Amino acid sequence: MAFVIAETCIDVKDGVCAQVCPVDCIYEGGRMYYIQPDECVDCALCVSVCPVEAIWPDDELPAGSEGFAAVNAEFFGESVTGWGQPGGLEEAFRTDKDHPTVAAWDSGGG
Ligand code: F3S
């Protein structure tokens, strides 16, 4: 299991989740943050601090958000960043790229 960031993070990007993560497995993309599922240690600290309740266990994602487990995982794959398992957030691992699902997301406010 890993935690997953879902669509309510898009264009909000509060960022406090990345500050509290003890293993720095939460990475910044263009419109949202993404959790590296193989680095996540399932501590759940991020879940309680997110102001928009964007973070869920991958097997408990709400209806309509199930696709975000793949969105988080694929962000680290060759089709988006190619980072694989960076081993912890640092300046070299920030990007304005997003997973295609997120890049195309219409969050309503233009
Ligand atoms: Fe996004 Fe919530 Fe983190 S808004 S950046 S998942 S604290």
PDB file of C-alpha atoms and ligand atoms in Angstrom:
ATOM      1  CA  MET A   1       0.000   0.000   0.000  1.00  0.00           C
ATOM      2  CA  ALA A   2       0.983   3.608  -0.484  1.00  0.00           C
ATOM      3  CA  PHE A   3      -0.708   6.932  -0.098  1.00  0.00           C
ATOM      4  CA  VAL A   4      -1.925   8.743  -3.190  1.00  0.00           C
ATOM      5  CA  ILE A   5      -2.574  12.410  -3.907  1.00  0.00           C
ATOM      6  CA  ALA A   6      -5.843  12.941  -5.766  1.00  0.00           C
ATOM      7  CA  GLU A   7      -7.376  15.744  -7.782  1.00  0.00           C
ATOM      8  CA  THR A   8      -8.240  18.176  -5.017  1.00  0.00           C
ATOM      9  CA  CYS A   9      -4.524  19.046  -4.891  1.00  0.00           C
ATOM     10  CA  ILE A  10      -4.602  20.309  -8.478  1.00  0.00           C
ATOM     11  CA  ASP A  11      -3.916  24.064  -8.600  1.00  0.00           C
ATOM     12  CA  VAL A  12      -3.929  24.173  -4.772  1.00  0.00           C
ATOM     13  CA  LYS A  13      -0.474  22.712  -4.044  1.00  0.00           C
ATOM     14  CA  ASP A  14      -0.469  23.640  -0.385  1.00  0.00           C
ATOM     15  CA  GLY A  15       2.816  21.771   0.031  1.00  0.00           C
ATOM     16  CA  VAL A  16       2.627  21.115   3.773  1.00  0.00           C
ATOM     17  CA  CYS A  17       2.444  17.377   3.042  1.00  0.00           C
ATOM     18  CA  ALA A  18       5.948  17.470   1.573  1.00  0.00           C
ATOM     19  CA  GLN A  19       7.197  19.363   4.631  1.00  0.00           C
ATOM     20  CA  VAL A  20       5.974  16.765   7.087  1.00  0.00           C
ATOM     21  CA  CYS A  21       6.866  13.618   5.106  1.00  0.00           C
ATOM     22  CA  PRO A  22       9.616  11.819   7.080  1.00  0.00           C
ATOM     23  CA  VAL A  23      11.068  10.166   3.971  1.00  0.00           C
ATOM     24  CA  ASP A  24      10.600  13.094   1.545  1.00  0.00           C
ATOM     25  CA  CYS A  25       8.686  10.949  -0.929  1.00  0.00           C
ATOM     26  CA  ILE A  26       6.294  13.734  -2.019  1.00  0.00           C
ATOM     27  CA  TYR A  27       7.452  15.561  -5.143  1.00  0.00           C
ATOM     28  CA  GLU A  28       6.335  18.810  -6.755  1.00  0.00           C
ATOM     29  CA  GLY A  29       4.941  18.861 -10.272  1.00  0.00           C
ATOM     30  CA  GLY A  30       3.393  21.728 -12.190  1.00  0.00           C
ATOM     31  CA  ARG A  31      -0.192  21.618 -10.979  1.00  0.00           C
ATOM     32  CA  MET A  32      -0.002  19.184  -8.057  1.00  0.00           C
ATOM     33  CA  TYR A  33       2.287  17.148  -5.830  1.00  0.00           C
ATOM     34  CA  TYR A  34       2.841  13.412  -6.344  1.00  0.00           C
ATOM     35  CA  ILE A  35       3.739  10.585  -3.949  1.00  0.00           C
ATOM     36  CA  GLN A  36       6.406   8.084  -5.064  1.00  0.00           C
ATOM     37  CA  PRO A  37       4.594   4.829  -4.180  1.00  0.00           C
ATOM     38  CA  ASP A  38       7.752   2.740  -3.703  1.00  0.00           C
ATOM     39  CA  GLU A  39       9.274   5.298  -1.329  1.00  0.00           C
ATOM     40  CA  CYS A  40       6.105   5.903   0.723  1.00  0.00           C
ATOM     41  CA  VAL A  41       6.335   4.200   4.128  1.00  0.00           C
ATOM     42  CA  ASP A  42       2.581   4.408   4.821  1.00  0.00           C
ATOM     43  CA  CYS A  43       2.939   6.586   7.914  1.00  0.00           C
ATOM     44  CA  ALA A  44      -0.166   8.661   7.047  1.00  0.00           C
ATOM     45  CA  LEU A  45       1.269  11.885   8.468  1.00  0.00           C
ATOM     46  CA  CYS A  46       0.522  13.736   5.219  1.00  0.00           C
ATOM     47  CA  VAL A  47      -3.135  12.726   5.290  1.00  0.00           C
ATOM     48  CA  SER A  48      -3.887  14.683   8.438  1.00  0.00           C
ATOM     49  CA  VAL A  49      -2.137  17.896   7.400  1.00  0.00           C
ATOM     50  CA  CYS A  50      -3.533  18.413   3.888  1.00  0.00           C
ATOM     51  CA  PRO A  51      -6.098  21.251   4.081  1.00  0.00           C
ATOM     52  CA  VAL A  52      -8.126  19.926   1.157  1.00  0.00           C
ATOM     53  CA  GLU A  53      -8.122  16.212   2.085  1.00  0.00           C
ATOM     54  CA  ALA A  54      -6.377  15.276  -1.167  1.00  0.00           C
ATOM     55  CA  ILE A  55      -4.419  12.300   0.214  1.00  0.00           C
ATOM     56  CA  TRP A  56      -5.842   8.765   0.415  1.00  0.00           C
ATOM     57  CA  PRO A  57      -4.659   5.187   0.858  1.00  0.00           C
ATOM     58  CA  ASP A  58      -4.361   3.701  -2.629  1.00  0.00           C
ATOM     59  CA  ASP A  59      -7.033   1.122  -1.860  1.00  0.00           C
ATOM     60  CA  GLU A  60      -9.499   3.624  -0.374  1.00  0.00           C
ATOM     61  CA  LEU A  61      -9.621   6.303  -3.046  1.00  0.00           C
ATOM     62  CA  PRO A  62     -13.055   7.886  -3.362  1.00  0.00           C
ATOM     63  CA  ALA A  63     -15.269   7.095  -6.359  1.00  0.00           C
ATOM     64  CA  GLY A  64     -14.041   8.959  -9.388  1.00  0.00           C
ATOM     65  CA  SER A  65     -10.512   9.331  -8.033  1.00  0.00           C
ATOM     66  CA  GLU A  66      -9.369   5.719  -8.408  1.00  0.00           C
ATOM     67  CA  GLY A  67      -7.208   6.627 -11.402  1.00  0.00           C
ATOM     68  CA  PHE A  68      -4.910   8.728  -9.240  1.00  0.00           C
ATOM     69  CA  ALA A  69      -2.995   5.716  -7.926  1.00  0.00           C
ATOM     70  CA  ALA A  70      -1.695   5.274 -11.474  1.00  0.00           C
ATOM     71  CA  VAL A  71      -1.302   9.035 -11.928  1.00  0.00           C
ATOM     72  CA  ASN A  72       1.032   9.246  -8.917  1.00  0.00           C
ATOM     73  CA  ALA A  73       3.035   6.177  -9.966  1.00  0.00           C
ATOM     74  CA  GLU A  74       3.294   7.124 -13.636  1.00  0.00           C
ATOM     75  CA  PHE A  75       4.546  10.625 -12.819  1.00  0.00           C
ATOM     76  CA  PHE A  76       7.877   8.983 -11.956  1.00  0.00           C
ATOM     77  CA  GLY A  77       7.950   6.833 -15.113  1.00  0.00           C
ATOM     78  CA  GLU A  78       9.593   7.469 -18.451  1.00  0.00           C
ATOM     79  CA  SER A  79       6.449   8.980 -19.947  1.00  0.00           C
ATOM     80  CA  VAL A  80       6.538  11.959 -17.558  1.00  0.00           C
ATOM     81  CA  THR A  81       9.676  12.669 -15.497  1.00  0.00           C
ATOM     82  CA  GLY A  82      11.704   9.462 -15.807  1.00  0.00           C
ATOM     83  CA  TRP A  83      12.833   9.948 -12.207  1.00  0.00           C
ATOM     84  CA  GLY A  84      12.117   6.403 -11.035  1.00  0.00           C
ATOM     85  CA  GLN A  85      12.882   6.350  -7.318  1.00  0.00           C
ATOM     86  CA  PRO A  86      14.698   9.663  -6.681  1.00  0.00           C
ATOM     87  CA  GLY A  87      15.381   8.751  -3.035  1.00  0.00           C
ATOM     88  CA  GLY A  88      13.982  11.914  -1.520  1.00  0.00           C
ATOM     89  CA  LEU A  89      12.785  15.353  -2.507  1.00  0.00           C
ATOM     90  CA  GLU A  90      15.521  17.817  -3.367  1.00  0.00           C
ATOM     91  CA  GLU A  91      15.813  20.764  -5.716  1.00  0.00           C
ATOM     92  CA  ALA A  92      16.833  18.593  -8.689  1.00  0.00           C
ATOM     93  CA  PHE A  93      13.521  16.811  -8.421  1.00  0.00           C
ATOM     94  CA  ARG A  94      11.081  19.634  -8.908  1.00  0.00           C
ATOM     95  CA  THR A  95       9.415  20.156 -12.253  1.00  0.00           C
ATOM     96  CA  ASP A  96       6.642  22.037 -13.960  1.00  0.00           C
ATOM     97  CA  LYS A  97       5.661  18.816 -15.740  1.00  0.00           C
ATOM     98  CA  ASP A  98       2.512  16.920 -14.876  1.00  0.00           C
ATOM     99  CA  HIS A  99       0.981  13.560 -15.613  1.00  0.00           C
ATOM    100  CA  PRO A 100      -1.173  13.968 -18.782  1.00  0.00           C
ATOM    101  CA  THR A 101      -4.345  13.387 -16.772  1.00  0.00           C
ATOM    102  CA  VAL A 102      -3.442  16.278 -14.500  1.00  0.00           C
ATOM    103  CA  ALA A 103      -2.165  18.537 -17.274  1.00  0.00           C
ATOM    104  CA  ALA A 104      -5.524  18.190 -19.012  1.00  0.00           C
ATOM    105  CA  TRP A 105      -7.568  18.517 -15.821  1.00  0.00           C
ATOM    106  CA  ASP A 106     -10.309  21.138 -15.892  1.00  0.00           C
ATOM    107  CA  SER A 107     -10.537  22.325 -12.323  1.00  0.00           C
ATOM    108  CA  GLY A 108     -13.227  24.815 -13.224  1.00  0.00           C
ATOM    109  CA  GLY A 109     -11.982  28.388 -12.745  1.00  0.00           C
ATOM    110  CA  GLY A 110     -10.031  28.656 -15.986  1.00  0.00           C
TER     111      GLY A 110
HETATM  112 FE1  F3S B   1      -1.550  19.075  -2.270  1.00  0.00          FE
HETATM  113 FE2  F3S B   1      -2.556  18.806   0.105  1.00  0.00          FE
HETATM  114 FE3  F3S B   1      -0.018  18.349  -0.299  1.00  0.00          FE
HETATM  115  S1  F3S B   1      -3.065  20.400  -1.352  1.00  0.00           S
HETATM  116  S2  F3S B   1       0.560  19.666  -1.958  1.00  0.00           S
HETATM  117  S3  F3S B   1      -1.699  17.189  -1.153  1.00  0.00           S
HETATM  118  S4  F3S B   1      -0.904  19.337   1.491  1.00  0.00           S
END
